[in-house]
mmCIF file of C-alpha atoms and ligand atoms in Angstrom:
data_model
loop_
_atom_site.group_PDB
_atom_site.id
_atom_site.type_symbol
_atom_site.label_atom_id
_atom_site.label_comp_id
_atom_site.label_asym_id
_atom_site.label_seq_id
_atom_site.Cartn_x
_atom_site.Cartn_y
_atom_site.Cartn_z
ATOM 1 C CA UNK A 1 77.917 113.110 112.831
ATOM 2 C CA UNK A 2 74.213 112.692 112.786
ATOM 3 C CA UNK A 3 72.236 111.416 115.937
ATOM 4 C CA UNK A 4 72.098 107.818 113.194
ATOM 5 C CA UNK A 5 74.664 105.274 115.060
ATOM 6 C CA UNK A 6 77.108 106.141 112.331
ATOM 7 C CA UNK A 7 79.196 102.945 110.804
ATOM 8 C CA UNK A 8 81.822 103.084 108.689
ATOM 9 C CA UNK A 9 83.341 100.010 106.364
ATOM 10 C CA UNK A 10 86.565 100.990 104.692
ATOM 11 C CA UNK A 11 87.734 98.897 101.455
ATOM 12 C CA UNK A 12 91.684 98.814 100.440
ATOM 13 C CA UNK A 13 92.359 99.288 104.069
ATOM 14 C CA UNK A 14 95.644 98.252 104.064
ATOM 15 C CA UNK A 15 96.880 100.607 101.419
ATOM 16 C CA UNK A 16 98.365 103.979 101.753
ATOM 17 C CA UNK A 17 94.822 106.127 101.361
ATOM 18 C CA UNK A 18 93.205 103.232 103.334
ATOM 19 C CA UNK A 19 95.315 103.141 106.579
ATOM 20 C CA UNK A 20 95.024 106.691 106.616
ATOM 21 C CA UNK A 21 91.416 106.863 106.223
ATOM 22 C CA UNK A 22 90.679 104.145 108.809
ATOM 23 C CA UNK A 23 93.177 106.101 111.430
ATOM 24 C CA UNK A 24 91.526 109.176 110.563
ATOM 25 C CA UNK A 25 88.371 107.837 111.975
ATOM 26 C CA UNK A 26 89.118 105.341 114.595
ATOM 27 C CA UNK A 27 91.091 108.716 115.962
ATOM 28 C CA UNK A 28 87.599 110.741 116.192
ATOM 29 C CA UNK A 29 85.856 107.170 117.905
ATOM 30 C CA UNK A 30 84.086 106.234 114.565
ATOM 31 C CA UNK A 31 83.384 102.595 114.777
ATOM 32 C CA UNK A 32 84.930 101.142 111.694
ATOM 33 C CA UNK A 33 85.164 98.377 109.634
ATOM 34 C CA UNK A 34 88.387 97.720 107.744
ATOM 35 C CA UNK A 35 88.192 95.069 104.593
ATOM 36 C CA UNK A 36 90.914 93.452 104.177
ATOM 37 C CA UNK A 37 92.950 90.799 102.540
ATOM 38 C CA UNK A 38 95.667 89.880 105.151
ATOM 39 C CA UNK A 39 94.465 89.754 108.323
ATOM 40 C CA UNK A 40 98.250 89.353 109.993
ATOM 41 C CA UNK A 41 99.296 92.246 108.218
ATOM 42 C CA UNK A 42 96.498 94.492 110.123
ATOM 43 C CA UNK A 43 96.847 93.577 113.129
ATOM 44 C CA UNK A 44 100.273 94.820 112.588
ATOM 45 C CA UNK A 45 99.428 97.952 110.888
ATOM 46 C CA UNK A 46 96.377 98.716 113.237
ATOM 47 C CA UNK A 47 97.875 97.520 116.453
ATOM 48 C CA UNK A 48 96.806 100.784 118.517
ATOM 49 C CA UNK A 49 93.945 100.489 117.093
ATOM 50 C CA UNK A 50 92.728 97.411 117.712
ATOM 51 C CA UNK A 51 93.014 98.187 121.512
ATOM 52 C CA UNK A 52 90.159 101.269 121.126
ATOM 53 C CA UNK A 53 86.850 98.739 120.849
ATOM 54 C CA UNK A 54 86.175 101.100 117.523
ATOM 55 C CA UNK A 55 88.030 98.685 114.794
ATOM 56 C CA UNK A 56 86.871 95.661 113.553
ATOM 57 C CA UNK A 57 88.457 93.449 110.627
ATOM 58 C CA UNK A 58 86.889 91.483 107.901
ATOM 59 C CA UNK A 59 88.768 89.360 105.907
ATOM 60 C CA UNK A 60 87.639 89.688 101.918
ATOM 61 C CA UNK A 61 88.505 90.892 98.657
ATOM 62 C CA UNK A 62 86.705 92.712 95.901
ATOM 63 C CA UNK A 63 85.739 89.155 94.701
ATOM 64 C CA UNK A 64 84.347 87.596 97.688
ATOM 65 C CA UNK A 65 80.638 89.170 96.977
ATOM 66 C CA UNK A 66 79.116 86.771 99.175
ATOM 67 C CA UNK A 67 81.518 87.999 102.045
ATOM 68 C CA UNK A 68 81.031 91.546 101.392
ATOM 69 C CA UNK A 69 77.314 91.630 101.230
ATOM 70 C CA UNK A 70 77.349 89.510 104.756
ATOM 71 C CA UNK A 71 79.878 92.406 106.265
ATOM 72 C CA UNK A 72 78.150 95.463 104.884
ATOM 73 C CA UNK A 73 74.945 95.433 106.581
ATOM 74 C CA UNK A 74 74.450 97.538 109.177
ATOM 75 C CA UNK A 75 76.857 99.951 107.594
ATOM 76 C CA UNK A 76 75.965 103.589 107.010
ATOM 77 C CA UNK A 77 79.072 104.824 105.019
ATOM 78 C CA UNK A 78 81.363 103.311 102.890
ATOM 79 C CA UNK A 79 85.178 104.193 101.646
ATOM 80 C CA UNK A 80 85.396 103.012 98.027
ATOM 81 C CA UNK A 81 88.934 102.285 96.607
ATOM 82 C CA UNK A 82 89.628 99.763 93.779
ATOM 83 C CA UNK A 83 93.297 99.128 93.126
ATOM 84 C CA UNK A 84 93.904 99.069 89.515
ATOM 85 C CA UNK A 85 96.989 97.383 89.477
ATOM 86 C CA UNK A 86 96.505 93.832 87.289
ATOM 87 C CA UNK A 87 93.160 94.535 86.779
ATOM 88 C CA UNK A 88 91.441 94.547 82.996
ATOM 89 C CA UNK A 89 90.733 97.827 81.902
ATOM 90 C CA UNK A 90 86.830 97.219 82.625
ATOM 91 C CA UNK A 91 87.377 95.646 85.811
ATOM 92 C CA UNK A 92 86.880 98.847 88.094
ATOM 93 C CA UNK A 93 83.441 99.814 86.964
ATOM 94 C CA UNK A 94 82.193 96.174 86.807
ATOM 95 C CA UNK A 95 83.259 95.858 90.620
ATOM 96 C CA UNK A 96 82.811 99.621 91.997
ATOM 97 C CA UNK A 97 79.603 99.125 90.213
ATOM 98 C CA UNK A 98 78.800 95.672 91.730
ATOM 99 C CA UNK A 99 80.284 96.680 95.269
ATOM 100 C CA UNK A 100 78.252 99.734 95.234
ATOM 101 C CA UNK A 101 74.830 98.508 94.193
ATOM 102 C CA UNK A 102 75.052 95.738 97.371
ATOM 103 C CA UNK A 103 76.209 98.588 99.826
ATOM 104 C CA UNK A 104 73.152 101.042 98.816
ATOM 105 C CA UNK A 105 70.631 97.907 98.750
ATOM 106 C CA UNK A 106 72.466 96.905 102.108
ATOM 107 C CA UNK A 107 71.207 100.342 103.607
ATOM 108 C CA UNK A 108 74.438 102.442 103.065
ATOM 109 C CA UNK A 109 73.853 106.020 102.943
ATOM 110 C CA UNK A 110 76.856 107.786 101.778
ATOM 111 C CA UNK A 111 79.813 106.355 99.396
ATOM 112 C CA UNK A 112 83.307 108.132 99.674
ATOM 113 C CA UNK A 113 85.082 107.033 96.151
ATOM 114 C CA UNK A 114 88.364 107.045 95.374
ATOM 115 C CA UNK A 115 88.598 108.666 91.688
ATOM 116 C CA UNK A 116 91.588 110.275 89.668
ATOM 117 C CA UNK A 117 91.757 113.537 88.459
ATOM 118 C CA UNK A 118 92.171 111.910 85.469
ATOM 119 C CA UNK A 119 88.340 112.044 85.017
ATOM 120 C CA UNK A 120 88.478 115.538 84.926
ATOM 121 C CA UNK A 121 91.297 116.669 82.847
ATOM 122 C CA UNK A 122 91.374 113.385 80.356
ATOM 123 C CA UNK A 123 87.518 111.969 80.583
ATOM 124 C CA UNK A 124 87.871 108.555 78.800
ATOM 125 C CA UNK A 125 91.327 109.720 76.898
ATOM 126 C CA UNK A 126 94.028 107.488 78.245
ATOM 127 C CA UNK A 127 93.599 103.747 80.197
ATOM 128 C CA UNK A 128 93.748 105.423 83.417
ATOM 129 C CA UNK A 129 91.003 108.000 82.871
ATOM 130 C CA UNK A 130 89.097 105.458 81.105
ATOM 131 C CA UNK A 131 88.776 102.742 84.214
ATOM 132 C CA UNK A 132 87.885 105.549 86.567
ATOM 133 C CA UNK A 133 85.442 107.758 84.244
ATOM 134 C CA UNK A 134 84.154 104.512 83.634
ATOM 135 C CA UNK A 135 83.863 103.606 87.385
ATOM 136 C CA UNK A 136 82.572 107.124 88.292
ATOM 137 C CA UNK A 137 79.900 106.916 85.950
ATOM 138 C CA UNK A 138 78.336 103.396 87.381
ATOM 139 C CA UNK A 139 78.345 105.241 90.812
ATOM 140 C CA UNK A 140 76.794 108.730 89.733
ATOM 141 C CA UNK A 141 73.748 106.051 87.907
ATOM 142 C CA UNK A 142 73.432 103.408 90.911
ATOM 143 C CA UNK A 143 73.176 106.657 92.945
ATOM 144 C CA UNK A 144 70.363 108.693 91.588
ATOM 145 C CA UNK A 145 68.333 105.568 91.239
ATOM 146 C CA UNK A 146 67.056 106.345 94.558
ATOM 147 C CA UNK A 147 68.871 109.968 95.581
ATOM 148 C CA UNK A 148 66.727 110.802 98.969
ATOM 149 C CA UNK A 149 68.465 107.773 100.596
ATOM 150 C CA UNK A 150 71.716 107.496 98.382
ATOM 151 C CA UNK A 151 74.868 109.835 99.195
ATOM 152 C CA UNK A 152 78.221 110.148 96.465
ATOM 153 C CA UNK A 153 80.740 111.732 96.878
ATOM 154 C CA UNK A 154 84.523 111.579 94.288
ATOM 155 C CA UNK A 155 87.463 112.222 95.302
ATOM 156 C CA UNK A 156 89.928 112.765 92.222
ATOM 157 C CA UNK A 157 93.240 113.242 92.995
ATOM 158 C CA UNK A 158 96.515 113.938 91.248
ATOM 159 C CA UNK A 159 99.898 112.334 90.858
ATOM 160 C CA UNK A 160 100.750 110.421 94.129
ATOM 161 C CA UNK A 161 103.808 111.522 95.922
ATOM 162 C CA UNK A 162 104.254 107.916 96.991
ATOM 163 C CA UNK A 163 104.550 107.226 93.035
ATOM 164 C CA UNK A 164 108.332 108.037 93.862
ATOM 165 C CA UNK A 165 108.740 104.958 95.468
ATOM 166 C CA UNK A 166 108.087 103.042 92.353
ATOM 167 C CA UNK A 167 110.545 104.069 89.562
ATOM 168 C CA UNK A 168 112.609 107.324 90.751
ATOM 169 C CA UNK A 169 113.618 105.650 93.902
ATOM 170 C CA UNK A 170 116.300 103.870 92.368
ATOM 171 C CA UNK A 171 117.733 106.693 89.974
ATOM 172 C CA UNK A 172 117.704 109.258 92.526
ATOM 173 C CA UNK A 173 119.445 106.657 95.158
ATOM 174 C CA UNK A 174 122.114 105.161 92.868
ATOM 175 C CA UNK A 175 122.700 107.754 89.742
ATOM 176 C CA UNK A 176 121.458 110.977 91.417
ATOM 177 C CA UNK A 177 119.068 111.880 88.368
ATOM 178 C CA UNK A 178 115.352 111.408 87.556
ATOM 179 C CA UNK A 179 114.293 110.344 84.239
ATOM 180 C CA UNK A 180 111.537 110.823 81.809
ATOM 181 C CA UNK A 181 110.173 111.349 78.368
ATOM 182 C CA UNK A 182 108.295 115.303 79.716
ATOM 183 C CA UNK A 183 110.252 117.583 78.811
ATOM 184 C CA UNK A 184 111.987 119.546 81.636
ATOM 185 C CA UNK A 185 109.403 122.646 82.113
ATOM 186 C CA UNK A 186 106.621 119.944 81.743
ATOM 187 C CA UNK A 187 104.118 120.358 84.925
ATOM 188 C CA UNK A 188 102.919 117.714 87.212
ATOM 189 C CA UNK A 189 100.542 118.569 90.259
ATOM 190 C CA UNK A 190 101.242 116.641 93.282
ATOM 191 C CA UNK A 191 99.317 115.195 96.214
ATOM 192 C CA UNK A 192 100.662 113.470 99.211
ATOM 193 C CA UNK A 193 98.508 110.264 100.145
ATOM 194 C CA UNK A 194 97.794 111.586 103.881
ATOM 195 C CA UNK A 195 95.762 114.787 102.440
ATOM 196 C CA UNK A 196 93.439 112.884 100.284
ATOM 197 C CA UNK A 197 92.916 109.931 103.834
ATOM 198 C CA UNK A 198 92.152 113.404 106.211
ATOM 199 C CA UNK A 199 89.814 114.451 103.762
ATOM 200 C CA UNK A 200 88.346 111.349 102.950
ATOM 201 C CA UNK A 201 87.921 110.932 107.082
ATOM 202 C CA UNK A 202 86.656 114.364 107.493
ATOM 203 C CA UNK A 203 83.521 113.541 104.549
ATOM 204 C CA UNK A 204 83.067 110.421 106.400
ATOM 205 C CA UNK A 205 82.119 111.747 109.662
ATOM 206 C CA UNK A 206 80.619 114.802 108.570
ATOM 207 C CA UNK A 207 76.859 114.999 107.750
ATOM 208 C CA UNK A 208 75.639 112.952 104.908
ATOM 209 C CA UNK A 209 73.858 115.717 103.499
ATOM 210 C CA UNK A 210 76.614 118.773 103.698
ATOM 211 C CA UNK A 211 79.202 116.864 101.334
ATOM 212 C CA UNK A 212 76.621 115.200 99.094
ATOM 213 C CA UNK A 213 77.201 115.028 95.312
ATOM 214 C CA UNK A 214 80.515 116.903 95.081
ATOM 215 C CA UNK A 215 83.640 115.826 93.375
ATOM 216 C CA UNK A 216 86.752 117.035 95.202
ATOM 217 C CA UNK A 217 89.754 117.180 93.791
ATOM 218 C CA UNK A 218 92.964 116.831 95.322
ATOM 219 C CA UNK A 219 96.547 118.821 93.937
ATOM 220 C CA UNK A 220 99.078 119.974 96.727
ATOM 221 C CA UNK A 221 101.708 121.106 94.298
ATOM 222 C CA UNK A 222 102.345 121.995 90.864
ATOM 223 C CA UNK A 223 106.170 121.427 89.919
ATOM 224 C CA UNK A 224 107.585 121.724 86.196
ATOM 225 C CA UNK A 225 110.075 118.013 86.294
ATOM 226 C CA UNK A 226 113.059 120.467 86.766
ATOM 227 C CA UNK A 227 111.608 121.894 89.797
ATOM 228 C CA UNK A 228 110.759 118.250 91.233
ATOM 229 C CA UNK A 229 114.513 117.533 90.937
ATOM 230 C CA UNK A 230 115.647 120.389 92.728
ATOM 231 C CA UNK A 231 113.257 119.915 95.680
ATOM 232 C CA UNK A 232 115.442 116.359 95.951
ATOM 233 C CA UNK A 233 118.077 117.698 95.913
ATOM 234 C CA UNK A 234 117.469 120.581 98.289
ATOM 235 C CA UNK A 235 116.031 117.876 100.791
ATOM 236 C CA UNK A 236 118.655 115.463 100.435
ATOM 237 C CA UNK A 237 121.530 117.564 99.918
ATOM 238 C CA UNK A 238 123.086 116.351 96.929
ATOM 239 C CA UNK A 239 122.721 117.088 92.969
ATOM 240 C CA UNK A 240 119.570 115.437 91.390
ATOM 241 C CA UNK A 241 119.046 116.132 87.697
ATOM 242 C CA UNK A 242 116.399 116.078 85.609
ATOM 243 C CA UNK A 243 117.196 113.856 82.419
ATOM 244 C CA UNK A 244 114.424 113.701 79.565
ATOM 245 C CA UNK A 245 114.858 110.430 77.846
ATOM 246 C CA UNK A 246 113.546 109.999 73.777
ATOM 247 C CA UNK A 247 109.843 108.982 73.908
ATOM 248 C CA UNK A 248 110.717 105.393 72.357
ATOM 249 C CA UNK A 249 113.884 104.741 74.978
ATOM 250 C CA UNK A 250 110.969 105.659 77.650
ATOM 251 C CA UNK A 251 108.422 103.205 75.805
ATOM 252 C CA UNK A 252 110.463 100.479 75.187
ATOM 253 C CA UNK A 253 112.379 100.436 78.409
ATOM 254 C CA UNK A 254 108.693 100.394 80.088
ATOM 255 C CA UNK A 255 107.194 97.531 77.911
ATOM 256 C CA UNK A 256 110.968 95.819 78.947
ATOM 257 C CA UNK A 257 110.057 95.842 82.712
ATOM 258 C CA UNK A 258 106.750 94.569 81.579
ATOM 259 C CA UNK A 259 104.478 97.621 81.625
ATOM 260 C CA UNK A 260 101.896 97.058 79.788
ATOM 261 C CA UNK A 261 101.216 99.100 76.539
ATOM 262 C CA UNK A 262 98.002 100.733 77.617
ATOM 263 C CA UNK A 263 99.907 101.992 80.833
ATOM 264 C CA UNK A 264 103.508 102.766 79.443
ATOM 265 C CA UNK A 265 100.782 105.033 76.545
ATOM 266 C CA UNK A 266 98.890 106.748 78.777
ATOM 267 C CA UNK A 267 102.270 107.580 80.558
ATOM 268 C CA UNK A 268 103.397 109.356 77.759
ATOM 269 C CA UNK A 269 100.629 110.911 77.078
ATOM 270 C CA UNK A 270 100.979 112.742 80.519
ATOM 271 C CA UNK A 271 104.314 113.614 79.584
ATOM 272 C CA UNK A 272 102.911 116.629 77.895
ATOM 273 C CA UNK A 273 99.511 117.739 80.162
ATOM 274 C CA UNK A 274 99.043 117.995 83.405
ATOM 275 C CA UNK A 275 96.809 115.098 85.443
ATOM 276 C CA UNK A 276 95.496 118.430 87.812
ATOM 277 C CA UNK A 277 95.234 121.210 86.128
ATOM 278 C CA UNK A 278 95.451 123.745 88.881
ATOM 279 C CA UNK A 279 96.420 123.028 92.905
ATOM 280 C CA UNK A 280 93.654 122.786 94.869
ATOM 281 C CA UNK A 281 94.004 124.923 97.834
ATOM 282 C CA UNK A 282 90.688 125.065 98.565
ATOM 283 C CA UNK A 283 90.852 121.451 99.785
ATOM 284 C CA UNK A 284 92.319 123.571 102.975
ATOM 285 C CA UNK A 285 88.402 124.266 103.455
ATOM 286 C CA UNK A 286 87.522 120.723 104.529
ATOM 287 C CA UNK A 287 90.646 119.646 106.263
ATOM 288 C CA UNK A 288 91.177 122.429 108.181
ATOM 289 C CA UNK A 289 95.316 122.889 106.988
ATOM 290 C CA UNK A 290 96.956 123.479 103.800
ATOM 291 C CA UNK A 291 97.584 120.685 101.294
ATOM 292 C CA UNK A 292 101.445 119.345 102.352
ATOM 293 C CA UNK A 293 104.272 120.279 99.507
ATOM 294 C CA UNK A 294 106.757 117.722 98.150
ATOM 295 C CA UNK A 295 109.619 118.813 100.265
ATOM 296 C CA UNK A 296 107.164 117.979 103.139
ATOM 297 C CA UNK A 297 106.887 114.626 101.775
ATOM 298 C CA UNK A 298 110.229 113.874 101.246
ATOM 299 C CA UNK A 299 111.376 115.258 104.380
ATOM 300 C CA UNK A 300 109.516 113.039 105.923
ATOM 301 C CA UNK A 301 110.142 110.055 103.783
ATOM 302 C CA UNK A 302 114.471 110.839 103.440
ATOM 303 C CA UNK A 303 115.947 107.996 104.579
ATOM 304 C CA UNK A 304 114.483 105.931 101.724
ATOM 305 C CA UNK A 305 116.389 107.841 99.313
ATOM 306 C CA UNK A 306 119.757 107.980 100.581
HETATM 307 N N1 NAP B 401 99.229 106.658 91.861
HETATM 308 C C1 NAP B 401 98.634 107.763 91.466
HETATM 309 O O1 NAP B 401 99.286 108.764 91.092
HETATM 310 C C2 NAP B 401 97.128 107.845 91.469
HETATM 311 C C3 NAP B 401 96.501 109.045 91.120
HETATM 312 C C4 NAP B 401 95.105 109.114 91.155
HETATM 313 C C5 NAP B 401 94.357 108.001 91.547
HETATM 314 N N2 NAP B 401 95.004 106.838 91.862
HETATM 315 C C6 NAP B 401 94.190 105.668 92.286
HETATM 316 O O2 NAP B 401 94.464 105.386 93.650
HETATM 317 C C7 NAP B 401 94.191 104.007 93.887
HETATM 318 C C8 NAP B 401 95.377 103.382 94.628
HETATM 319 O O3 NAP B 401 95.379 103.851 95.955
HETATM 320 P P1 NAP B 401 96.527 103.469 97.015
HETATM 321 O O4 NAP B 401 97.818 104.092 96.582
HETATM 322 O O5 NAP B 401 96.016 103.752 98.398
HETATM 323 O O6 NAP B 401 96.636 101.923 96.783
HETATM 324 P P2 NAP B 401 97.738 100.938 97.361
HETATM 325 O O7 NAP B 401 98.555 101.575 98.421
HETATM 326 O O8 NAP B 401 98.393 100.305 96.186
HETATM 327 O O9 NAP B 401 96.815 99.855 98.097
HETATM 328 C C9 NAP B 401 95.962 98.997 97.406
HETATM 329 C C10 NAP B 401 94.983 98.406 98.407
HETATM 330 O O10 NAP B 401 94.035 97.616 97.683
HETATM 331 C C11 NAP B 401 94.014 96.300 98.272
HETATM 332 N N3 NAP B 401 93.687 95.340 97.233
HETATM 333 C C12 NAP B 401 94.395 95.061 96.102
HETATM 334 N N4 NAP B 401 93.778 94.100 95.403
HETATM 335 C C13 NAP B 401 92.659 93.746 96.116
HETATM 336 C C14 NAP B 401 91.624 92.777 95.932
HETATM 337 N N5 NAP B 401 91.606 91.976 94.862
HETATM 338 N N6 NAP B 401 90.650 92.710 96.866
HETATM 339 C C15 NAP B 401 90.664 93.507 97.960
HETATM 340 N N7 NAP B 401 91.621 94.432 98.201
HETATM 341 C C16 NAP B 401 92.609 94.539 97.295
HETATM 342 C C17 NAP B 401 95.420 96.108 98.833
HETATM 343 O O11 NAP B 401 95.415 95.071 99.783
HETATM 344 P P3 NAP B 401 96.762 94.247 100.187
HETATM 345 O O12 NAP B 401 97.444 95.099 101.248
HETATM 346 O O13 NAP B 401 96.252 92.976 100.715
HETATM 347 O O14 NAP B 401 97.595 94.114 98.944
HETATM 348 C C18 NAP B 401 95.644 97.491 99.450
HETATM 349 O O15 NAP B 401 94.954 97.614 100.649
HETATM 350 C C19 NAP B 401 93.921 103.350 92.519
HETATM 351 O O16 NAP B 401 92.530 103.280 92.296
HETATM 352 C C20 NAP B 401 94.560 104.363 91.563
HETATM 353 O O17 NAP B 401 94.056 104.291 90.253
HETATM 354 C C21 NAP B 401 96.362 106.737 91.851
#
């Protein structure tokens, strides 16, 4: 980091990218600022943490402006992640947009955003890559309104391994099989959570100026749906198939668990192109290792699905 006291304020720091990211740095003896909603819940998630003197908790949400704009000063950097979950489909921009004009005024240097790859392969073309592309471009314009003294830089990453624990969890635990309307040789390109925290971390306490303005993207593995289910089965030792259901079983069966149509769409959409289009080894560049695999992730994470 620069000889600048460098300060770090980390939004959505209770999620899975979050907790990573704020480890990441509290590890290296950045002083950091996690936002959060719950403040119980940190102090259990954080607990060796807490005890360095470099972590310090705000309680706030990405509608307490007033809060924010009190917290943020005296920040240099700043983690941006907007859960999209519940949110209308021009919520994102309007507060990435709103967060990220008070950090720059507040005398932020460098925003780390948390993007989808989406953006890249899909621009606008499906409710996902809409609220993000959408998001992305408020950033890229608050940005080079001043772009001596203002810092971006996107991270857009691919399918979530931790996706797994929403719908295939209970398929793969109770009828050995994981479903969906992609047909079997259809390709997904996976990254686990912890990759895209170390190289969030790793941007954040670098120099300002050697990341600035790039868009990383972020794909450990590219499987065909096939493939995916014999890595589960491989890891846990028992015979996972791959089942492709009709497109209208998958869509109504999705609206039924109250997916709404925007989402259960764009999910179907995927089912025949990639989110990633290629793996991203090159990621290996910034964080020093290669991107983990799937069987690394559900090594790790086995005991869930048995
Ligand atoms: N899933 C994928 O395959 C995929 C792919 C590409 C990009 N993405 C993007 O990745 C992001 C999700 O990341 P993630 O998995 O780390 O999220 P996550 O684990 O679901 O965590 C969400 C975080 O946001 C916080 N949060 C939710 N609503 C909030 C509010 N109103 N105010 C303040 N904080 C709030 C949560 O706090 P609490 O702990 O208090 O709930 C939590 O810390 C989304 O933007 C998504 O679009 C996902």
């Amino acid at each position: 980091m620069s000889s600048i006291k460098e300060r770090v304020f980390v939004t959505a720091a209770t999620g899975n990218i979050g907790t990573g990211v704020v480890r990441g740095l509290v590890k290296q003896g950045i002083d950091t600022t996690a936002y959060v909603r719950d403040e119980q819940k940190v102090k259990d998630l954080f607990k060796k943490e807490l005890t360095t003197g470099h972590l310090k908790l705000v309680v706030g949400s990405y509608s307490s402006i007033d809060v924010f704009t009190k917290a943020i000063k005296g920040h240099t950097r700043l983690f941006l992640l907007v859960a999209a979950h519940g949110l209308k489909p021009w919520s994102m921009s309007q507060i990435k947009g709103a967060l990220g004009r008070i950090a720059f005024e507040q005398g932020v240097r460098q925003i780390v955003d948390l993007s989808s790859a989406f953006v890249s392969s899909y621009g606008k073309k499906g409710i996902i890559g809409y609220v993000h592309t959408a998001a992305e471009e408020k950033l890229w314009a608050l940005a080079d309104e001043n772009p001596e003294q203002r810092s971006l830089v996107v991270l857009r990453p691919g399918a979530f391994m931790t996706n797994h624990f929403r719908g295939d969890i209970h398929t793969i635990k109770h009828q050995n099989k994981i479903a969906s309307c992609a047909s079997p040789s259809s390709k997904s390109t996976w990254i686990d959570t912890k990759d895209i925290s170390d190289c969030a971390a790793v941007v954040l306490s670098e120099s300002v100026e050697k990341h600035d303005r790039n868009v990383y993207e972020l794909g450990g593995e590219t499987l065909t749906e096939e493939q995916r289910a014999a890595v589960f089965s491989k890891v846990l030792g028992k015979s996972i198939k791959y089942e492709q259901q009709s497109m209208e079983d998958f869509y109504k069966a999705s609206i039924s668990h109250g997916l709404p149509h925007s989402f259960v769409y764009h999910f179907a959409l995927m089912a025949s192109k990639d989110i990633c289009d290629n793996p991203t080894p090159e990621i290996a560049l910034i964080i020093g290792r290669p991107l983990r695999t799937l069987k690394d992730w559900v090594n790790e994470n086995v005991k869930a699905f048995q």
